[in-house]
Short mmCIF file of C-alpha atoms in Angstrom, two decimals:
data_model
loop_
_atom_site.label_atom_id
_atom_site.label_comp_id
_atom_site.label_asym_id
_atom_site.label_seq_id
_atom_site.Cartn_x
_atom_site.Cartn_y
_atom_site.Cartn_z
CA MET Y 1 0.00 0.00 0.00
CA SER Y 2 1.38 3.45 -0.91
CA ALA Y 3 1.26 6.45 1.41
CA LEU Y 4 0.82 10.15 0.87
CA THR Y 5 1.98 12.62 3.47
CA VAL Y 6 -0.58 15.38 3.73
CA LEU Y 7 -1.06 18.34 6.03
CA ALA Y 8 2.28 18.19 7.82
CA ALA Y 9 2.59 15.01 9.86
CA ASP Y 10 -0.78 13.46 9.01
CA GLU Y 11 -0.54 10.40 6.81
CA PHE Y 12 -3.13 9.34 4.27
CA LYS Y 13 -2.84 5.79 3.02
CA ALA Y 14 -4.14 5.37 -0.50
CA PRO Y 15 -5.99 2.16 -1.46
CA GLY Y 16 -3.92 -0.56 -3.08
CA LEU Y 17 -4.00 -4.23 -3.95
CA GLU Y 18 -5.79 -5.08 -0.72
CA LEU Y 19 -8.98 -3.97 -2.51
CA PHE Y 20 -8.74 -7.12 -4.62
CA GLU Y 21 -7.92 -9.62 -1.86
CA PHE Y 22 -10.91 -11.53 -0.51
CA PRO Y 23 -11.03 -14.41 2.00
CA PRO Y 24 -13.50 -17.28 1.61
CA LEU Y 25 -17.08 -16.25 2.33
CA TRP Y 26 -17.11 -18.13 5.63
CA ASP Y 27 -14.77 -20.21 7.76
CA GLY Y 28 -14.34 -23.62 6.21
CA ALA Y 29 -15.57 -22.53 2.77
CA PRO Y 30 -13.47 -23.53 -0.27
CA PHE Y 31 -10.63 -21.09 -0.85
CA TRP Y 32 -12.05 -20.11 -4.26
CA LEU Y 33 -15.52 -19.24 -2.93
CA THR Y 34 -15.02 -15.51 -2.48
CA LYS Y 35 -16.98 -12.33 -3.08
CA PRO Y 36 -15.90 -12.02 -6.75
CA VAL Y 37 -17.07 -15.59 -7.45
CA LEU Y 38 -20.40 -14.86 -5.75
CA LEU Y 39 -20.82 -11.67 -7.79
CA ALA Y 40 -19.96 -13.56 -11.00
CA LEU Y 41 -22.65 -16.12 -10.22
CA LEU Y 42 -25.11 -13.37 -9.33
CA SER Y 43 -24.34 -11.66 -12.64
CA SER Y 44 -25.08 -14.88 -14.52
CA VAL Y 45 -28.42 -15.19 -12.73
CA VAL Y 46 -29.25 -11.57 -13.60
CA VAL Y 47 -28.43 -12.08 -17.29
CA ILE Y 48 -30.36 -15.37 -17.49
CA GLY Y 49 -33.34 -13.83 -15.69
CA PHE Y 50 -33.30 -10.77 -17.91
CA CYS Y 51 -33.10 -12.77 -21.14
CA TRP Y 52 -35.78 -15.16 -19.95
CA SER Y 53 -38.19 -12.38 -19.05
CA ALA Y 54 -37.44 -10.50 -22.29
CA PHE Y 55 -37.48 -13.33 -24.83
CA ALA Y 56 -39.24 -16.38 -23.35
CA ASN Y 57 -42.73 -15.24 -24.37
CA PRO Y 58 -42.33 -12.43 -26.93
CA LYS Y 59 -45.30 -10.29 -27.91
CA LEU Y 60 -45.99 -8.74 -31.31
CA VAL Y 61 -45.89 -5.30 -29.70
CA PRO Y 62 -42.97 -5.35 -27.23
CA ARG Y 63 -43.28 -3.74 -23.82
CA GLY Y 64 -41.40 -3.74 -20.55
CA MET Y 65 -38.45 -6.13 -20.39
CA GLN Y 66 -39.06 -7.35 -23.95
CA ASN Y 67 -38.69 -3.77 -25.20
CA ILE Y 68 -35.38 -3.35 -23.37
CA GLY Y 69 -34.20 -6.77 -24.51
CA GLU Y 70 -34.99 -6.03 -28.15
CA MET Y 71 -33.13 -2.72 -27.92
CA GLY Y 72 -30.08 -4.59 -26.60
CA TYR Y 73 -30.46 -7.29 -29.25
CA THR Y 74 -30.69 -4.73 -32.05
CA PHE Y 75 -27.65 -2.86 -30.77
CA VAL Y 76 -25.48 -5.99 -30.57
CA ARG Y 77 -26.74 -7.29 -33.93
CA ASP Y 78 -26.17 -4.05 -35.84
CA GLN Y 79 -23.04 -2.74 -34.10
CA VAL Y 80 -21.23 -5.97 -33.17
CA ALA Y 81 -22.38 -9.01 -35.16
CA ARG Y 82 -23.26 -7.86 -38.66
CA PRO Y 83 -20.13 -5.78 -39.36
CA PHE Y 84 -17.93 -8.87 -38.91
CA LEU Y 85 -20.20 -11.87 -39.46
CA GLY Y 86 -22.47 -10.66 -42.25
CA LYS Y 87 -25.01 -13.33 -43.17
CA ASP Y 88 -23.79 -15.52 -40.28
CA ALA Y 89 -24.62 -12.87 -37.67
CA ASP Y 90 -27.92 -14.37 -36.49
CA ARG Y 91 -26.29 -17.75 -35.86
CA TYR Y 92 -23.93 -16.28 -33.26
CA MET Y 93 -26.23 -13.66 -31.74
CA GLY Y 94 -26.95 -15.80 -28.68
CA LEU Y 95 -23.26 -15.98 -27.83
CA LEU Y 96 -22.48 -12.33 -28.57
CA LEU Y 97 -25.55 -11.00 -26.76
CA SER Y 98 -24.73 -13.12 -23.70
CA LEU Y 99 -21.10 -11.97 -23.72
CA PHE Y 100 -22.09 -8.33 -23.98
CA PHE Y 101 -24.65 -8.41 -21.16
CA LEU Y 102 -22.56 -10.65 -18.90
CA VAL Y 103 -19.45 -8.46 -19.14
CA TRP Y 104 -21.55 -5.32 -18.72
CA ILE Y 105 -23.20 -6.66 -15.56
CA TRP Y 106 -19.80 -7.82 -14.27
CA ASN Y 107 -18.56 -4.27 -14.68
CA LEU Y 108 -21.65 -2.62 -13.22
CA MET Y 109 -21.15 -4.56 -10.00
CA GLY Y 110 -18.38 -2.06 -9.27
CA VAL Y 111 -20.83 0.82 -8.78
CA VAL Y 112 -23.74 -1.03 -7.16
CA PRO Y 113 -23.98 0.07 -3.49
CA VAL Y 114 -22.83 -2.54 -0.97
CA LEU Y 115 -21.54 -4.90 -3.71
CA GLN Y 116 -19.06 -2.36 -5.14
CA PHE Y 117 -16.64 -4.67 -6.90
CA PRO Y 118 -16.24 -5.09 -10.68
CA VAL Y 119 -15.92 -8.81 -11.34
CA ALA Y 120 -13.68 -8.28 -14.37
CA SER Y 121 -11.05 -6.57 -12.19
CA HIS Y 122 -10.02 -10.12 -11.20
CA ILE Y 123 -7.98 -11.31 -14.17
CA ALA Y 124 -9.25 -14.91 -13.92
CA PHE Y 125 -12.74 -13.98 -15.12
CA PRO Y 126 -11.73 -12.15 -18.33
CA ILE Y 127 -9.25 -14.95 -19.03
CA VAL Y 128 -11.99 -17.59 -18.89
CA LEU Y 129 -14.14 -15.68 -21.38
CA ALA Y 130 -11.22 -14.80 -23.67
CA VAL Y 131 -9.95 -18.40 -23.75
CA SER Y 132 -13.47 -19.66 -24.48
CA VAL Y 133 -13.83 -17.24 -27.39
CA TYR Y 134 -10.37 -18.13 -28.64
CA ALA Y 135 -11.02 -21.87 -28.48
CA LEU Y 136 -14.17 -21.30 -30.54
CA LYS Y 137 -12.18 -19.19 -33.00
CA ILE Y 138 -9.62 -21.95 -33.59
CA TYR Y 139 -12.30 -24.65 -33.83
CA LEU Y 140 -14.31 -22.68 -36.40
CA GLY Y 141 -11.18 -21.79 -38.35
CA MET Y 142 -10.11 -25.41 -38.68
CA LYS Y 143 -13.66 -26.53 -39.44
CA HIS Y 144 -14.24 -24.04 -42.24
CA GLN Y 145 -10.72 -23.70 -43.64
CA GLY Y 146 -9.12 -27.01 -42.68
CA ALA Y 147 -6.28 -27.30 -40.18
CA LEU Y 148 -3.53 -26.58 -42.71
CA GLY Y 149 -5.57 -23.96 -44.52
CA TYR Y 150 -6.35 -22.14 -41.28
CA PHE Y 151 -2.71 -21.74 -40.28
CA LYS Y 152 -1.68 -21.00 -43.87
CA ASN Y 153 -4.20 -18.18 -44.16
CA MET Y 154 -3.16 -16.92 -40.75
CA MET Y 155 0.59 -16.88 -41.34
CA PHE Y 156 0.87 -16.38 -45.10
CA PRO Y 157 -1.59 -13.74 -46.32
CA PRO Y 158 -1.62 -13.73 -50.14
CA GLY Y 159 -0.20 -11.03 -52.36
CA LEU Y 160 3.08 -10.33 -50.57
CA PRO Y 161 6.68 -10.92 -51.76
CA LYS Y 162 7.88 -14.32 -50.57
CA PRO Y 163 10.92 -13.02 -48.61
CA ILE Y 164 8.53 -10.98 -46.45
CA TYR Y 165 7.01 -14.20 -45.13
CA PHE Y 166 10.21 -15.05 -43.22
CA LEU Y 167 9.51 -12.04 -41.03
CA LEU Y 168 5.72 -11.90 -41.26
CA ALA Y 169 4.85 -15.56 -40.60
CA PRO Y 170 6.20 -15.76 -37.01
CA ILE Y 171 4.79 -12.33 -36.22
CA GLU Y 172 1.34 -13.35 -37.46
CA PHE Y 173 1.53 -16.63 -35.55
CA LEU Y 174 2.45 -14.91 -32.27
CA SER Y 175 -0.09 -12.16 -32.85
CA ASN Y 176 -2.97 -14.55 -33.48
CA MET Y 177 -2.08 -17.37 -31.09
CA ILE Y 178 -0.76 -15.43 -28.08
CA VAL Y 179 -1.11 -11.65 -28.29
CA ALA Y 180 -4.75 -11.57 -29.45
CA PRO Y 181 -6.27 -13.64 -26.60
CA PHE Y 182 -3.92 -12.00 -24.08
CA THR Y 183 -4.97 -8.47 -25.03
CA HIS Y 184 -8.62 -9.52 -25.26
CA ALA Y 185 -8.56 -10.42 -21.56
CA VAL Y 186 -6.10 -7.83 -20.28
CA ARG Y 187 -7.85 -4.84 -21.91
CA LEU Y 188 -11.02 -5.57 -19.96
CA PHE Y 189 -9.18 -6.45 -16.75
CA ALA Y 190 -6.89 -3.40 -16.77
CA ASN Y 191 -9.71 -0.92 -17.32
CA MET Y 192 -11.85 -2.34 -14.53
CA PHE Y 193 -8.86 -2.69 -12.20
CA ALA Y 194 -7.75 0.92 -12.71
CA GLY Y 195 -11.28 2.32 -12.52
CA HIS Y 196 -11.95 0.58 -9.21
CA ILE Y 197 -8.75 1.93 -7.65
CA ILE Y 198 -9.40 5.48 -8.90
CA ILE Y 199 -12.93 5.60 -7.50
CA ALA Y 200 -11.76 4.08 -4.22
CA PHE Y 201 -8.95 6.64 -3.98
CA PHE Y 202 -11.19 9.70 -4.41
CA SER Y 203 -13.87 8.32 -2.11
CA MET Y 204 -11.26 7.69 0.61
CA VAL Y 205 -9.89 11.21 0.13
CA GLY Y 206 -13.37 12.60 0.71
CA PHE Y 207 -13.98 10.43 3.76
CA TRP Y 208 -10.54 11.13 5.26
CA PHE Y 209 -10.62 14.90 5.03
CA LEU Y 210 -14.29 15.32 5.91
CA PHE Y 211 -14.56 12.84 8.77
CA GLU Y 212 -11.17 11.58 9.93
CA LYS Y 213 -9.05 14.73 9.67
CA LEU Y 214 -11.52 17.59 9.34
CA THR Y 215 -9.62 20.90 9.33
CA PRO Y 216 -10.22 24.29 7.69
CA LEU Y 217 -7.60 23.39 5.07
CA GLY Y 218 -8.68 19.78 4.70
CA ALA Y 219 -12.43 20.37 4.25
CA PRO Y 220 -12.12 21.77 0.68
CA VAL Y 221 -9.92 18.79 -0.22
CA GLY Y 222 -12.57 16.46 1.16
CA VAL Y 223 -15.30 18.20 -0.84
CA LEU Y 224 -13.16 17.87 -3.98
CA GLY Y 225 -12.71 14.19 -3.19
CA VAL Y 226 -16.49 13.72 -3.06
CA LEU Y 227 -17.02 15.66 -6.29
CA PHE Y 228 -14.31 13.70 -8.09
CA THR Y 229 -15.83 10.46 -6.80
CA ILE Y 230 -19.17 11.39 -8.36
CA ALA Y 231 -17.55 12.51 -11.61
CA MET Y 232 -15.33 9.42 -11.89
CA THR Y 233 -18.28 7.14 -11.14
CA GLY Y 234 -20.16 8.69 -14.06
CA PHE Y 235 -17.12 8.28 -16.29
CA GLU Y 236 -16.66 4.70 -15.08
CA LEU Y 237 -20.24 3.89 -16.08
CA PHE Y 238 -19.34 4.88 -19.64
CA ILE Y 239 -16.11 2.83 -19.53
CA GLN Y 240 -17.99 -0.19 -18.20
CA PHE Y 241 -20.39 -0.10 -21.14
CA LEU Y 242 -17.57 0.58 -23.61
CA GLN Y 243 -15.47 -2.35 -22.41
CA ALA Y 244 -18.44 -4.74 -22.66
CA PHE Y 245 -19.03 -3.49 -26.20
CA LEU Y 246 -15.36 -3.88 -27.17
CA PHE Y 247 -15.13 -7.37 -25.67
CA ALA Y 248 -18.14 -8.54 -27.68
CA LEU Y 249 -16.88 -6.69 -30.77
CA LEU Y 250 -13.49 -8.44 -30.65
CA ALA Y 251 -15.22 -11.79 -30.14
CA ALA Y 252 -17.26 -11.16 -33.29
CA MET Y 253 -14.13 -10.13 -35.19
CA TYR Y 254 -12.27 -13.30 -34.17
CA ILE Y 255 -15.21 -15.52 -35.09
CA GLY Y 256 -15.66 -13.71 -38.42
CA GLY Y 257 -11.98 -14.14 -39.21
CA SER Y 258 -12.32 -17.89 -38.71
CA LEU Y 259 -15.46 -18.19 -40.80
CA HIS Y 260 -14.16 -16.02 -43.63
CA ALA Y 261 -10.46 -16.33 -44.36
CA GLU Y 262 -10.41 -13.14 -46.40
CA HIS Y 263 -11.03 -11.16 -43.18
#
C-alpha cells in the first residue's frame, strides 16, 4: 500500500492491492468461494433472468423487459455481429448478446452500493471468457478452412513478396495465437482494475478529510474528493459499457476471421 503525506505530519494511506484480496465467504468454505465468485454467479443469474423475461414469451408489440431486450439485441446485432459476421450474424447472436450483457453486468457490480466490486477486475474472469472465445475461433477456423488452410491463411496472407514471409509468418503466428487472446482479456481487466482503484482513492480522500481529519484546510480537499468520486463514477459507467461493447466486438471479429479467411 502506498502512502501520501498530507497536512504536515498526518498520513493518508491510498488504497492498493488489498482492494482485490478476498477471503472465503465463511470459515471452512473452499478457498475459491469468495466475493468475486459470488458476484460472478449473481451476474449470470441476472443475465439469465433478464433474457428469460425479455425473450421467453415475446409479444408482437414489445413492452417492458421485452422492449429493453430487443433494444439490446438490435444494438449488438447491428453494431457488433453484422459488421464482422455478415449473413452468419444471427447464428452467433446468442453468444455475442450473452457476452455483452454478462461483461456489462460484471462491470456494473463495481458501482452497485454494498456490492461495489467489478468482477472483471479479477484477471481470472476475463481470461476464462477470452480463452473460451479463442477456443471457438480456432475450432471454427479449422472446421471451415481445414487445419492446414487455417494456419496457412493466418501466417501467409496472399499477395506479398515471398521473402517478407520469413519475417511476417512468425509475427502473425504470435499475434494470433498469443497476443490476441492476451490483449482480449487484459484490456477488460486493466480498465476495470484501474477504474476501481481510482474511484476508491477519491472516495477515501473525501472520507478522510471530511470525517477523519476535518480541518479548515482539509475540508475543501474532502469536498473535492467527493465531487471527483461522483464525476469518476459517471465516467466509469461509460467505460464499463464501452469495455463490454469492445469485448463482444473483438469476439465477433475473431469468429468472423475464422469463418471467412479473407477477413
